[in-house]
Amino acid sequence: MATAKRSPERVPTYYSRPDLKAPSLDISVHEKSLVAPGHIFIAPSFTAEYKPDSAPYIFSNNGDLIWSGLAATGGAGHSDIQGLHVCTYQSSPHLCYWHGQQRGMYGSGIGVIMNRHYQILKTVSSNSSGKVTSGVDLHEFRLAAGRNSALFTIYQPKFHEGLWVQDSCFQEIDIEDGEILFEWCSMDYVGVEESQVPVASFRLAGNGQSSRTAWDYFHLNAIDRTDSGDYLISARHLNSIFKISGTDGSILWRLGGNSSTFTFENYNFRRQHDARILKSSSTHTTLSFFNNDNDGFILKSNPSTGLLVELDHLTNSTKLITSYSPPVQDGIASRGMGNMQVLPNNGFLLGFGENSAMCEFLPNGTAVWFAELGWKSLNYRAFKSTDVWIGEPLQPPALWTYSRSRTEPTTCYVSWNGATEVLAWRFYGADTEDGDYQLQGMVEKVGFETNYTFSGFKAWSFVEAVGLNGSIKNSTLEKTSVPTSDTVDTCGLFHCFPDDKMEAPAQFEGWNGVKSNNYKGGWDPLVALIWVEHGIVTAVLFFFLVKGFKMMGNRFKPSGRYSRVSSQENLTL
């Protein structure tokens, strides 16, 4: 069983993209032969000191950064972006996410659809001609399967019997013309007296004394449209899941809460997220959802799980099929956020919300992949692309080249933010900007940034991205950076950033024994030389002794339960 880990980490440095401050994934379980193919899509928010950028990201199953969406999405402060996932629009894969302003436990903004070039193709706003005037809420923005429509939540404050109350609403609208196809609001069908979260029971629930502090009695956090045109919704503050008629909005059945249609045989749930219908017939329905079982105020320190359950419409009973728990000692207690995504192999990916952990399971509940973000962070939902995501950025690859002097080797660092089809890089060099560029070498793409060193000095370079069908795109010409005589003593052989650990590049001609920039141990003359250059060999040897001869690249985190209390005000519960 894996042990929970949590401690701040250094933000990775990318020499070809020094503007990026992306997080890294700490993967502690990875059964490669069993993990479903696809990329990981997250949009975390960070609050720790020396934190990464809060932004949407795409990672590989191996934890390599593929795309930082900070610039493409217009920048993202705390909680400005939520729910990044692959959606189908106009019969092809796109990216969808919510962009707006978070206000306590809800938000107001727009839905965004982005193409494979990471360009914003369409934005979706709520339609104020109906019952609501508020913007699209952060909890749900998704495109309805097989329809040219979008589903999204809306939080509308209303004055009701002497109190301000949040009316939890949702709309389905036509993406092209904004026409309302369906609209539903909780206060038309469910009384406030059914809430399991009393007014002013905690600050974020609202005290009802103003529109800014409206009581969130219902808390709608998920919508799913059925094949028959009805809707499944999740009401967190009622501990209930509803099926809503797509014809007249009436409640067809309820699961959980004070007025449940079904009796429970072997499970229960509270404060849930992300309810989805997986199978449905006239006699049985199969649901999946994330059972938080916590809110940090009324309910505390209970392990959160993913639940796969069956409803029997003949007996009006429900039973648990499978419970999905992460491979972490004592479990993970998520007060807020979280999701459970079904995968093509009928396994599931669980996102643990405020804890920013993610776990993939086989159908039988076996965990085959577990990852977490360092730092203090929140991530509302985590997704894996079930359709193949092909990213084709329009900007060229980014290149930075360096040599300590004009008589020493030249090292190149290359990346291409968002590109998914690069298999290898070809490196070219010349003595002058308009000179004769000769191929210096070719190397397999490694992670987000690949480095390559050739033995001679080249004043100018460019790199060519190579894919399955040959050349994809070239970088611009890059002049080699050479330190001045005043700074050369602080520079290393492969770059001039004294604060960064010095690692051998992917390949280095003329030196034996250096094959990878993931050098983990053993004695290597080149690595020793690099440490000597920085005058810290003694410190490294001491570190090896006290840490059991582990390299400084390894991460050390204390074990502990995921039940910490966040100091963030804007916690999406």
Coordinates of C-alpha atoms in Angstrom, one line a residue, residues 102-507:
Q102 CA -14.9 32.1 -8.0
R103 CA -17.1 33.5 -5.2
G104 CA -16.8 31.2 -2.2
M105 CA -18.5 27.9 -3.1
Y106 CA -19.7 28.9 -6.6
G107 CA -18.6 31.1 -9.5
S108 CA -19.7 33.3 -12.4
G109 CA -18.1 33.2 -15.8
I110 CA -18.3 31.5 -19.2
G111 CA -17.7 28.1 -20.8
V112 CA -14.8 27.9 -23.2
I113 CA -14.2 25.6 -26.2
M114 CA -10.6 25.4 -27.5
N115 CA -9.3 23.7 -30.7
R116 CA -6.3 21.5 -31.2
H117 CA -4.1 24.5 -31.9
Y118 CA -4.9 25.8 -28.4
Q119 CA -7.0 28.7 -29.8
I120 CA -10.3 29.7 -28.2
L121 CA -12.9 28.8 -30.8
K122 CA -16.1 29.5 -28.9
T123 CA -17.3 30.9 -25.6
V124 CA -20.6 29.9 -24.0
S125 CA -22.6 32.3 -21.8
S126 CA -25.8 31.7 -19.8
N127 CA -29.1 32.9 -21.3
S128 CA -30.7 35.6 -19.1
S129 CA -34.0 35.6 -20.9
G130 CA -35.2 32.8 -18.7
K131 CA -35.2 32.5 -14.9
V132 CA -31.6 33.5 -14.2
T133 CA -29.3 36.4 -14.7
S134 CA -26.1 35.0 -13.2
G135 CA -23.2 33.7 -15.3
V136 CA -22.1 30.1 -15.9
D137 CA -21.1 28.5 -12.6
L138 CA -17.8 26.6 -12.2
H139 CA -19.2 23.3 -11.0
E140 CA -20.3 22.0 -14.4
F141 CA -19.6 23.0 -18.0
R142 CA -19.9 20.1 -20.5
L143 CA -21.2 19.5 -24.0
A144 CA -24.2 17.2 -24.3
A145 CA -23.3 14.0 -26.1
G146 CA -24.6 13.8 -29.6
R147 CA -26.1 17.3 -29.5
N148 CA -24.9 20.7 -30.4
S149 CA -25.6 21.9 -26.9
A150 CA -23.9 22.8 -23.6
L151 CA -25.0 22.0 -20.0
F152 CA -23.9 24.2 -17.1
T153 CA -24.8 25.1 -13.6
I154 CA -25.9 28.6 -12.5
Y155 CA -26.2 30.0 -8.9
Q156 CA -28.9 32.7 -8.7
P157 CA -29.4 34.5 -5.3
K158 CA -33.1 35.0 -4.5
F159 CA -34.9 36.6 -1.5
H160 CA -37.2 33.9 0.0
E161 CA -39.3 34.2 3.1
G162 CA -37.0 36.7 4.8
L163 CA -33.7 35.1 3.7
W164 CA -31.4 35.4 0.8
V165 CA -31.1 31.9 -0.7
Q166 CA -29.0 30.5 -3.6
D167 CA -31.2 29.0 -6.2
S168 CA -29.3 26.1 -7.8
C169 CA -30.2 26.2 -11.5
F170 CA -29.0 24.7 -14.8
Q171 CA -29.5 25.3 -18.4
E172 CA -29.0 23.4 -21.6
I173 CA -28.5 25.8 -24.5
D174 CA -27.8 25.6 -28.2
I175 CA -24.1 26.4 -28.6
E176 CA -24.5 28.3 -31.8
D177 CA -27.4 30.6 -31.1
G178 CA -27.7 30.5 -27.3
E179 CA -31.3 29.3 -27.3
I180 CA -32.5 27.8 -24.1
L181 CA -33.3 24.1 -24.7
F182 CA -34.0 23.3 -21.1
E183 CA -33.9 25.2 -17.8
W184 CA -34.4 24.0 -14.2
C185 CA -34.1 25.7 -10.8
S186 CA -34.2 23.8 -7.5
M187 CA -36.5 26.3 -5.6
D188 CA -39.3 25.5 -8.0
Y189 CA -39.3 21.8 -6.9
V190 CA -37.4 21.3 -3.7
G191 CA -38.1 23.2 -0.4
V192 CA -35.3 24.8 1.6
E193 CA -36.4 22.8 4.6
E194 CA -34.9 19.6 3.0
S195 CA -31.3 21.0 3.3
Q196 CA -28.8 19.0 5.3
V197 CA -26.7 22.1 5.8
P198 CA -28.5 24.6 8.1
V199 CA -28.3 28.3 7.4
A200 CA -25.1 29.8 8.8
S201 CA -23.8 26.4 9.9
F202 CA -20.5 27.4 8.5
R203 CA -19.3 30.6 6.8
L204 CA -19.3 29.4 3.2
A205 CA -22.8 28.0 3.5
G206 CA -24.1 31.5 3.9
N207 CA -26.1 33.2 6.6
G208 CA -28.9 34.5 4.3
Q209 CA -28.5 38.1 5.4
S210 CA -27.6 39.5 2.0
S211 CA -27.3 38.5 -1.6
R212 CA -23.5 38.2 -1.1
T213 CA -24.0 35.7 1.7
A214 CA -27.1 33.9 0.4
W215 CA -27.7 30.5 2.0
D216 CA -26.6 27.7 -0.3
Y217 CA -29.2 25.2 0.7
F218 CA -29.0 22.8 -2.3
H219 CA -25.5 23.1 -3.9
L220 CA -25.9 21.7 -7.4
N221 CA -22.5 20.4 -8.6
A222 CA -23.1 18.0 -11.5
I223 CA -25.5 17.5 -14.5
D224 CA -25.7 14.5 -16.8
R225 CA -28.1 14.2 -19.7
T226 CA -29.5 10.7 -20.3
D227 CA -30.1 9.1 -23.7
S228 CA -33.9 9.5 -23.1
G229 CA -33.5 13.2 -22.7
D230 CA -33.9 13.4 -18.9
Y231 CA -31.2 14.8 -16.5
L232 CA -29.3 13.5 -13.5
I233 CA -28.2 16.1 -11.0
S234 CA -26.3 16.0 -7.8
A235 CA -27.4 18.1 -4.8
R236 CA -24.5 18.1 -2.3
H237 CA -26.2 19.9 0.5
L238 CA -29.1 17.5 0.4
N239 CA -26.9 14.4 0.2
S240 CA -29.1 13.5 -2.7
I241 CA -29.0 12.6 -6.4
F242 CA -32.1 13.4 -8.6
K243 CA -33.4 12.3 -11.9
I244 CA -35.2 15.2 -13.6
S245 CA -37.8 14.9 -16.3
G246 CA -36.6 16.5 -19.5
T247 CA -40.2 17.1 -20.5
D248 CA -41.6 19.1 -17.6
G249 CA -38.8 19.3 -15.0
S250 CA -40.6 17.1 -12.4
I251 CA -38.5 14.9 -10.1
L252 CA -38.7 11.3 -11.4
W253 CA -36.8 9.8 -8.4
R254 CA -34.3 10.7 -5.7
L255 CA -31.3 8.7 -4.3
G256 CA -30.4 9.7 -0.8
G257 CA -31.5 12.6 1.4
N258 CA -34.6 12.8 3.5
S259 CA -37.0 11.7 0.8
S260 CA -35.1 9.0 -1.0
T261 CA -37.0 6.8 -3.4
F262 CA -34.7 3.9 -2.7
T263 CA -33.7 2.0 0.4
F264 CA -30.0 1.4 0.9
E265 CA -28.8 -2.2 1.3
N266 CA -25.0 -2.0 1.9
Y267 CA -23.7 1.6 1.6
N268 CA -24.5 5.3 2.1
F269 CA -23.1 8.6 0.9
R270 CA -22.8 12.2 1.9
R271 CA -21.6 15.5 0.3
Q272 CA -21.1 13.8 -3.0
H273 CA -19.8 15.1 -6.4
D274 CA -19.9 14.1 -10.1
A275 CA -22.9 11.8 -10.3
R276 CA -23.1 10.0 -13.8
I277 CA -25.5 7.5 -15.3
L278 CA -23.5 4.6 -16.8
K279 CA -26.3 2.2 -17.8
S280 CA -30.0 2.5 -17.6
S281 CA -33.1 0.4 -18.4
S282 CA -36.7 0.2 -17.2
T283 CA -35.7 -2.0 -14.3
H284 CA -32.1 -1.0 -13.3
T285 CA -29.8 2.0 -13.4
T286 CA -26.0 2.0 -12.8
L287 CA -24.5 5.2 -11.3
S288 CA -21.0 6.4 -10.5
F289 CA -20.2 9.3 -8.2
F290 CA -17.5 10.6 -5.9
N291 CA -18.5 10.3 -2.2
N292 CA -16.7 13.0 -0.3
D293 CA -18.3 12.0 3.1
N294 CA -16.8 15.2 4.4
D295 CA -17.3 19.0 4.4
G296 CA -14.8 20.0 7.0
F297 CA -17.4 21.5 9.3
I298 CA -20.3 19.1 10.0
L299 CA -18.6 16.0 8.6
K300 CA -14.9 15.5 9.2
S301 CA -12.0 13.1 8.6
N302 CA -13.9 10.4 6.8
P303 CA -12.2 8.6 3.9
S304 CA -13.5 9.7 0.5
T305 CA -14.2 7.1 -2.1
G306 CA -15.6 6.5 -5.6
L307 CA -18.8 4.5 -5.7
L308 CA -20.3 2.4 -8.4
V309 CA -23.9 1.6 -7.4
E310 CA -27.0 -0.1 -8.8
L311 CA -30.6 1.1 -8.5
D312 CA -33.4 -1.5 -8.7
H313 CA -36.6 0.2 -10.0
L314 CA -38.7 -2.9 -9.3
T315 CA -37.9 -3.0 -5.6
N316 CA -36.9 0.6 -5.1
S317 CA -33.7 -0.5 -3.5
T318 CA -30.0 0.3 -4.2
K319 CA -26.8 -1.6 -3.5
L320 CA -23.1 -1.0 -3.8
I321 CA -21.3 -2.7 -6.7
T322 CA -17.7 -1.5 -6.1
S323 CA -16.1 1.0 -3.8
Y324 CA -12.8 2.6 -5.0
S325 CA -10.3 3.7 -2.3
P326 CA -6.8 5.1 -3.0
P327 CA -3.7 3.1 -2.1
V328 CA -3.0 5.5 0.8
Q329 CA -2.7 4.7 4.5
D330 CA -6.0 5.7 6.2
G331 CA -7.4 6.9 2.9
I332 CA -7.9 10.5 1.7
A333 CA -10.4 12.8 3.3
S334 CA -11.5 15.4 0.8
R335 CA -13.8 18.1 2.2
G336 CA -14.6 19.5 -1.1
M337 CA -14.4 19.0 -4.9
G338 CA -13.6 15.6 -6.5
N339 CA -14.8 13.5 -9.4
M340 CA -15.1 10.0 -10.8
Q341 CA -14.6 9.5 -14.5
V342 CA -15.3 6.2 -16.3
L343 CA -12.6 5.1 -18.7
P344 CA -13.0 3.0 -22.0
N345 CA -11.7 -0.1 -20.2
N346 CA -14.5 0.3 -17.7
G347 CA -12.0 1.4 -15.1
F348 CA -12.2 4.8 -13.3
L349 CA -10.0 7.8 -12.7
L350 CA -10.7 9.5 -9.4
G351 CA -9.7 13.1 -8.6
F352 CA -9.5 13.9 -4.9
G353 CA -10.4 17.6 -5.2
E354 CA -8.8 19.8 -2.5
N355 CA -6.0 17.2 -2.0
S356 CA -4.9 17.3 -5.6
A357 CA -4.4 13.6 -5.7
M358 CA -5.5 11.4 -8.6
C359 CA -5.9 7.6 -8.9
E360 CA -6.7 5.2 -11.7
F361 CA -8.5 1.9 -10.9
L362 CA -9.3 -1.2 -12.8
P363 CA -13.0 -2.2 -12.8
N364 CA -12.4 -4.5 -9.8
G365 CA -11.1 -1.6 -7.7
T366 CA -7.4 -2.3 -8.0
A367 CA -5.3 0.9 -8.1
V368 CA -2.9 0.9 -11.0
W369 CA -1.8 4.6 -11.1
F370 CA -1.6 7.1 -8.2
A371 CA -0.2 10.6 -8.5
E372 CA -0.3 13.8 -6.5
L373 CA 0.8 17.4 -6.8
G374 CA 3.3 18.8 -4.4
W375 CA 2.8 22.2 -2.8
K376 CA -0.5 23.4 -1.2
S377 CA -3.0 23.1 -4.0
L378 CA -6.6 22.4 -5.0
N379 CA -7.8 20.7 -8.2
Y380 CA -11.6 20.6 -8.7
R381 CA -11.6 17.7 -11.2
A382 CA -9.0 15.4 -12.8
F383 CA -9.7 13.9 -16.3
K384 CA -8.1 11.5 -18.6
S385 CA -8.6 11.8 -22.4
T386 CA -10.8 9.0 -23.6
D387 CA -10.5 10.3 -27.1
V388 CA -7.1 10.7 -28.6
W389 CA -5.9 14.2 -27.9
I390 CA -3.6 15.6 -30.6
G391 CA -2.1 19.0 -29.8
E392 CA -0.8 21.0 -32.7
P393 CA 0.4 24.4 -31.4
L394 CA 0.9 27.1 -34.0
Q395 CA 4.0 28.6 -32.5
P396 CA 7.4 26.9 -33.3
P397 CA 9.4 24.8 -30.9
A398 CA 11.3 26.8 -28.2
L399 CA 15.1 26.5 -28.2
W400 CA 17.9 27.8 -25.9
T401 CA 21.6 27.0 -26.6
Y402 CA 24.6 27.5 -24.3
S403 CA 28.3 27.1 -24.3
R404 CA 30.7 28.0 -21.5
S405 CA 33.2 29.4 -24.0
R406 CA 33.8 29.4 -27.7
T407 CA 36.2 26.5 -27.4
E408 CA 33.8 24.2 -25.5
P409 CA 30.8 22.0 -26.3
T410 CA 27.4 23.5 -27.2
T411 CA 24.3 22.3 -25.3
C412 CA 20.8 22.8 -26.7
Y413 CA 17.5 22.7 -24.7
V414 CA 14.3 22.3 -26.7
S415 CA 10.6 22.0 -25.9
W416 CA 7.3 22.6 -27.7
N417 CA 4.4 23.5 -25.4
G418 CA 1.3 21.5 -26.2
A419 CA 2.8 19.3 -29.0
T420 CA 1.8 15.7 -28.7
E421 CA 3.2 14.2 -31.9
V422 CA 6.9 14.8 -31.6
L423 CA 9.0 11.6 -31.4
A424 CA 12.5 13.0 -31.9
W425 CA 14.6 16.2 -32.4
R426 CA 17.2 17.0 -35.1
F427 CA 19.8 19.6 -34.1
Y428 CA 21.6 21.8 -36.6
G429 CA 24.4 24.3 -36.0
A430 CA 26.4 26.9 -37.9
D431 CA 29.2 29.3 -37.2
T432 CA 27.3 32.4 -38.4
E433 CA 23.6 33.3 -38.5
D434 CA 23.4 33.0 -42.3
G435 CA 26.0 30.2 -42.5
D436 CA 25.8 26.6 -43.6
Y437 CA 23.7 24.7 -41.0
Q438 CA 24.9 21.1 -40.6
L439 CA 23.1 18.3 -38.8
Q440 CA 24.8 17.8 -35.4
G441 CA 22.7 15.0 -34.2
M442 CA 19.3 13.5 -33.5
V443 CA 17.9 12.4 -30.2
E444 CA 14.6 10.9 -29.0
K445 CA 12.2 13.3 -27.3
V446 CA 12.5 13.0 -23.5
G447 CA 9.9 14.6 -21.3
F448 CA 8.8 18.2 -21.8
E449 CA 12.3 19.5 -22.5
T450 CA 15.0 17.5 -24.3
N451 CA 18.7 18.5 -24.2
Y452 CA 21.5 17.6 -26.5
T453 CA 25.2 18.5 -26.5
F454 CA 27.6 18.3 -29.4
S455 CA 31.3 18.4 -28.9
G456 CA 32.2 21.6 -31.0
F457 CA 31.1 25.2 -30.5
K458 CA 28.4 26.5 -32.8
A459 CA 27.4 30.1 -32.6
W460 CA 23.9 29.5 -34.1
S461 CA 21.5 26.6 -34.0
F462 CA 18.0 25.5 -34.8
V463 CA 16.1 22.3 -34.1
E464 CA 13.7 20.3 -36.2
A465 CA 10.7 18.4 -34.6
V466 CA 10.3 14.9 -36.1
G467 CA 7.1 12.9 -36.0
L468 CA 5.8 9.6 -37.3
N469 CA 5.5 11.0 -40.8
G470 CA 8.7 13.0 -40.8
S471 CA 9.4 16.6 -40.2
I472 CA 6.8 18.7 -38.4
K473 CA 8.2 22.1 -37.8
N474 CA 11.5 23.9 -37.1
S475 CA 12.4 26.3 -34.4
T476 CA 13.6 29.8 -35.1
L477 CA 17.4 30.4 -35.3
E478 CA 18.9 30.7 -31.8
K479 CA 22.2 32.5 -31.0
T480 CA 24.3 30.5 -28.5
S481 CA 24.5 32.1 -25.1
V482 CA 28.1 32.4 -23.9
P483 CA 28.9 33.9 -20.4
T484 CA 31.1 36.9 -20.1
S485 CA 34.5 36.7 -18.4
D486 CA 33.0 38.2 -15.3
T487 CA 30.4 35.4 -14.9
V488 CA 32.1 32.4 -16.4
D489 CA 33.4 31.2 -13.1
T490 CA 29.9 30.7 -11.8
C491 CA 28.8 28.8 -14.9
G492 CA 28.8 25.1 -15.5
L493 CA 29.5 23.0 -18.5
F494 CA 25.9 22.6 -19.6
H495 CA 24.2 25.7 -18.4
C496 CA 24.7 28.9 -16.3
F497 CA 22.1 28.6 -13.6
P498 CA 24.1 28.0 -10.3
D499 CA 20.9 27.4 -8.3
D500 CA 19.9 24.4 -10.4
K501 CA 21.5 21.0 -10.0
M502 CA 23.9 20.2 -12.8
E503 CA 22.8 17.1 -14.8
A504 CA 24.4 15.6 -17.8
P505 CA 22.4 16.2 -21.0
A506 CA 20.6 13.4 -22.9
Q507 CA 23.7 12.8 -25.0

